[in-house]
XYZ file of C-alpha atoms in Angstrom:
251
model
C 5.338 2.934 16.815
C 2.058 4.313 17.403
C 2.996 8.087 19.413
C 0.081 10.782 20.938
C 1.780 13.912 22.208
C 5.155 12.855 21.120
C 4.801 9.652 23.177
C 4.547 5.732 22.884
C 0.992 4.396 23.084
C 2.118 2.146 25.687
C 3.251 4.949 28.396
C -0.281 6.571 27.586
C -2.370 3.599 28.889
C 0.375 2.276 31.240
C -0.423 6.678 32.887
C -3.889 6.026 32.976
C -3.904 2.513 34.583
C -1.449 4.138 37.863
C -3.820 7.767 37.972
C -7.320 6.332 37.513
C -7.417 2.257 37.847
C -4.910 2.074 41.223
C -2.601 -0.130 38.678
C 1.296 -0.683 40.718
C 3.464 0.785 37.717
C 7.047 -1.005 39.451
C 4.663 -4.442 39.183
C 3.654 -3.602 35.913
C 7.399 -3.097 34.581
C 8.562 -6.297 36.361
C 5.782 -8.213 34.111
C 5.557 -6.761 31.018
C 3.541 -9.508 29.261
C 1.383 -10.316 31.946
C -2.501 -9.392 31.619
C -4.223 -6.566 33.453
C -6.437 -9.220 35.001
C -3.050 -10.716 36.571
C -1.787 -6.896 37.527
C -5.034 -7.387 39.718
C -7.175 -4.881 37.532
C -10.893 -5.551 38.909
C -13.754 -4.905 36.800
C -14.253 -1.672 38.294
C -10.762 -0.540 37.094
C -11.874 -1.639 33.679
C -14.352 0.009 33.648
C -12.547 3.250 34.215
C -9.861 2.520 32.123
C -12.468 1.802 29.135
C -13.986 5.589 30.212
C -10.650 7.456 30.117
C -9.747 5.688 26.675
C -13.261 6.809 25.251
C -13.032 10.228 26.250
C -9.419 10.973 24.943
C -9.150 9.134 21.822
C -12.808 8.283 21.565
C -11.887 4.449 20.924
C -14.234 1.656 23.041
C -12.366 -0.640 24.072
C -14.515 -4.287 25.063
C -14.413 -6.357 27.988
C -11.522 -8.661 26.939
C -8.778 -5.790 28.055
C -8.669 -7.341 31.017
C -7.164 -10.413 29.207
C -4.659 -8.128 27.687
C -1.441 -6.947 27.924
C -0.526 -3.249 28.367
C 1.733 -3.302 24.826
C -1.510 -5.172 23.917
C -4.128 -2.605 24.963
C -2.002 0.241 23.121
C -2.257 -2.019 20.004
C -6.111 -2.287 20.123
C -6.357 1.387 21.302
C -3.346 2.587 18.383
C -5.313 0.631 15.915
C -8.904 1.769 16.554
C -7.035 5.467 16.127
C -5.348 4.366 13.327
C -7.892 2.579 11.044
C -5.685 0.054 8.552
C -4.969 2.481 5.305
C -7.024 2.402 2.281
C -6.015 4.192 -0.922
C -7.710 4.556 -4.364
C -6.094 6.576 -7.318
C -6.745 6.723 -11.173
C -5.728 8.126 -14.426
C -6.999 8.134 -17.768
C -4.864 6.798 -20.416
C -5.319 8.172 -24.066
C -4.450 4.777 -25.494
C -6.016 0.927 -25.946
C -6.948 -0.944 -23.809
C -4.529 -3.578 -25.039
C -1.715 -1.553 -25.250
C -2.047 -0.240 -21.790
C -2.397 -3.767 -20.439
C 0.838 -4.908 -22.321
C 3.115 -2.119 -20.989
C 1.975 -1.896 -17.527
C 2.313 -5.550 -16.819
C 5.305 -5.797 -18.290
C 7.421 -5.647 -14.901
C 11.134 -6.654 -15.863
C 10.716 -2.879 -17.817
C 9.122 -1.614 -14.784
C 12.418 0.973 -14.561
C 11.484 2.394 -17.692
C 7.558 3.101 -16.453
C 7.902 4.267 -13.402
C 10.740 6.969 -12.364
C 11.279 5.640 -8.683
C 12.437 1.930 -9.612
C 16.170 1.379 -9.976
C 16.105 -2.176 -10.436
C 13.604 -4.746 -11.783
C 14.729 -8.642 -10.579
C 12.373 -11.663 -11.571
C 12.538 -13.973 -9.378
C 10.036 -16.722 -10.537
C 6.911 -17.188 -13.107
C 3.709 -19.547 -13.402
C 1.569 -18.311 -16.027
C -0.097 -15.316 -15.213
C 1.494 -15.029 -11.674
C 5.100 -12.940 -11.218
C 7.478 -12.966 -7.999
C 10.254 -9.827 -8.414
C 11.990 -7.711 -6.067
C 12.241 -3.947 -6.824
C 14.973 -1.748 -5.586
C 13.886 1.688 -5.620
C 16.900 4.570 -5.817
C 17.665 6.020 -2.809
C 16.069 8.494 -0.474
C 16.992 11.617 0.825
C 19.074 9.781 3.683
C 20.885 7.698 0.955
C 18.579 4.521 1.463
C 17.468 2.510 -1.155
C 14.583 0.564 -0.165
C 13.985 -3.464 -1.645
C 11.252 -5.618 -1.227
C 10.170 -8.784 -2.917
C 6.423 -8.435 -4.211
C 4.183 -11.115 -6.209
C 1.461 -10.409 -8.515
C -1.592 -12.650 -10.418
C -3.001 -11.014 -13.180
C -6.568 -11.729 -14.861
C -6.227 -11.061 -18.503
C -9.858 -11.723 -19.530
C -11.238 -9.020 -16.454
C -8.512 -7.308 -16.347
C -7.269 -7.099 -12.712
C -4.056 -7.684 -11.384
C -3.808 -8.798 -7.563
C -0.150 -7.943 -6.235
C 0.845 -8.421 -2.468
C 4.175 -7.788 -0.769
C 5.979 -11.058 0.282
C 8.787 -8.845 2.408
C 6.459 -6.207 3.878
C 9.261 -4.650 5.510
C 7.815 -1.541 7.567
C 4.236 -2.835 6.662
C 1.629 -5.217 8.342
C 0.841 -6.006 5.103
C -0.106 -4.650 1.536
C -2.076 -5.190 -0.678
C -2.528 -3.933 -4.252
C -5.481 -4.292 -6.566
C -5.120 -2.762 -10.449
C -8.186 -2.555 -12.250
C -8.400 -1.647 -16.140
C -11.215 0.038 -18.072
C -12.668 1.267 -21.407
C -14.269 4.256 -21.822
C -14.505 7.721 -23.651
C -11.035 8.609 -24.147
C -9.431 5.935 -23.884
C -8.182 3.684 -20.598
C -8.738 3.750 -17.635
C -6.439 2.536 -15.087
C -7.075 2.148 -11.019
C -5.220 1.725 -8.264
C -6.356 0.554 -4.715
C -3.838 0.214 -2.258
C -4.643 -1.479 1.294
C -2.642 -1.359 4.013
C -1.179 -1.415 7.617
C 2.402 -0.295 9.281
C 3.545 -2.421 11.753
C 4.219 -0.376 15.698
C 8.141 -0.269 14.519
C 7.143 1.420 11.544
C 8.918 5.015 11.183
C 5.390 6.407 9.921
C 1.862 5.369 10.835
C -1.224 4.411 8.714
C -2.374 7.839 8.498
C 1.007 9.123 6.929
C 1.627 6.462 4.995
C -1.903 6.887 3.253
C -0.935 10.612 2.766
C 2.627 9.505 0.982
C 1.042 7.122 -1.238
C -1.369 9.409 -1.961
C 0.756 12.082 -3.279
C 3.236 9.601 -4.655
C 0.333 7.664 -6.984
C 0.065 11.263 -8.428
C 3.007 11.312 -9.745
C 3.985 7.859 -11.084
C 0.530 7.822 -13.088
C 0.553 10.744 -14.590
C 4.514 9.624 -15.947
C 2.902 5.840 -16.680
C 0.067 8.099 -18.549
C 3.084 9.792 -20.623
C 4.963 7.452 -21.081
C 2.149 4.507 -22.295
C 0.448 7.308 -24.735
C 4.001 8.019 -26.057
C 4.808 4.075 -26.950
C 1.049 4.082 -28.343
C 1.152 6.717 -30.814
C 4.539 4.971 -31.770
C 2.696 2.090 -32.634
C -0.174 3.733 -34.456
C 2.283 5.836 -36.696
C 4.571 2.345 -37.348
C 0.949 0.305 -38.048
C 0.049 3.085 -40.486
C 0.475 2.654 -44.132
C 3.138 5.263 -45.758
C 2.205 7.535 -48.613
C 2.421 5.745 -51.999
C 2.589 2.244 -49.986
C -1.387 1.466 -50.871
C -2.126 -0.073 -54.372
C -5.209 0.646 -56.219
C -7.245 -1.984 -58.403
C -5.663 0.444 -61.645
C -1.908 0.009 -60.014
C -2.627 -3.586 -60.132
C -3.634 -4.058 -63.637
């Protein structure tokens, strides 16, 4: 729920409607859902409404509040003041291409790549696409959040699309991985968007800080722990002393 001040969206516009627009706030409780047009909100009220609205939160709000709701005229308000979350976050991997985009899209391991998954379930496969639910270990109030995602990746661009099917506290998310060569080695992107729904126990803004600081952390373990199973690979691919013949050996 969207709060200014400690309080509910709602109960902000619902104040301004009775102390500038004239609105009947015992009316307006008896009929929640019904529009401000129906709560007999003129045009003039509107207007004042859309005045306050600009001045406090500087959000414009258009001519089809009157159509609205109050609940609904918090959302458009809570929204405009709480732009949908965006995310981007990278790290450069000192490893192949290849060999990043073999470990990192290997999800039934996912608990060995990440350090905040407890359990990996596959739930269904077609080709490149993946349904799973993860079950992260709990939280500091003993919860241990689950949510069933899906994910399409491109192996020939290499991007992986990945969308919650249970958003849970979110509107929706969406995930985008992009992969990279360059200098050094790999690198791999992450671009997260988002929204929380009203419920939601934190809002877009602080959800976009949390991922933030979260993405931080699991990349720079992914980075460890991919450059650790590459360097395996190179020293197992590489020949051992006294292995390699010679044209002389072989005569």
């Amino acid at each position: 729920m969207t709060v200014t001040h400690g309080r509910p969206m709602t109960a902000e516009i619902t104040d301004i409607l009775v102390a500038h627009c004239g609105l009947d706030a015992e009316a307006a409780a008896r009929a929640p859902a019904a529009s401000l047009e129906e709560l007999g909100m003129d045009s003039l009220a509107l207007l004042e409404l859309s005045a306050v609205v600009a001045d406090r939160w500087r959000v414009t709000i258009g001519e089809q509040a009157g159509q609205l709701s109050i609940p609904a005229v918090a959302d458009l308000v809570a929204r405009r003041v709480d732009p949908p979350g965006h995310t981007e976050n990278d790290v450069l991997i000192d490893a192949p291409l290849p060999v990043v985009w073999e470990v990192t899209n290997d999800v039934a391991n996912w608990t060995e790549l990440f350090t905040e998954y407890a359990v990996v379930e596959i739930l269904h496969r077609d080709g490149h696409t993946v349904r799973f639910r993860l079950t992260m270990y709990p939280d500091e109030n003993g919860v241990s959040w689950s949510w069933v995602s899906e994910r399409t990746a491109d192996p020939v661009s290499h991007q992986v699309r990945a969308h919650r099917v249970e958003t849970g506290p979110f509107e929706y998310m969406r995930i985008h991985w992009r992969y990279s060569e360059e200098a050094g080695g790999t690198r791999m992107t992450w671009t997260q968007d988002f929204a929380m729904k009203p419920t939601a126990p934190v809002d877009n803004a602080g959800m976009t800080e949390r991922i933030n600081t979260n993405s931080v952390i699991q990349l720079a373990v992914i980075k460890d722990r991919v450059e650790r199973i590459a360097r395996q690979r190179a020293e197992q691919d590489r020949p051992a002393a006294g292995d390699e013949s010679t044209e002389a050996g072989d005569e």
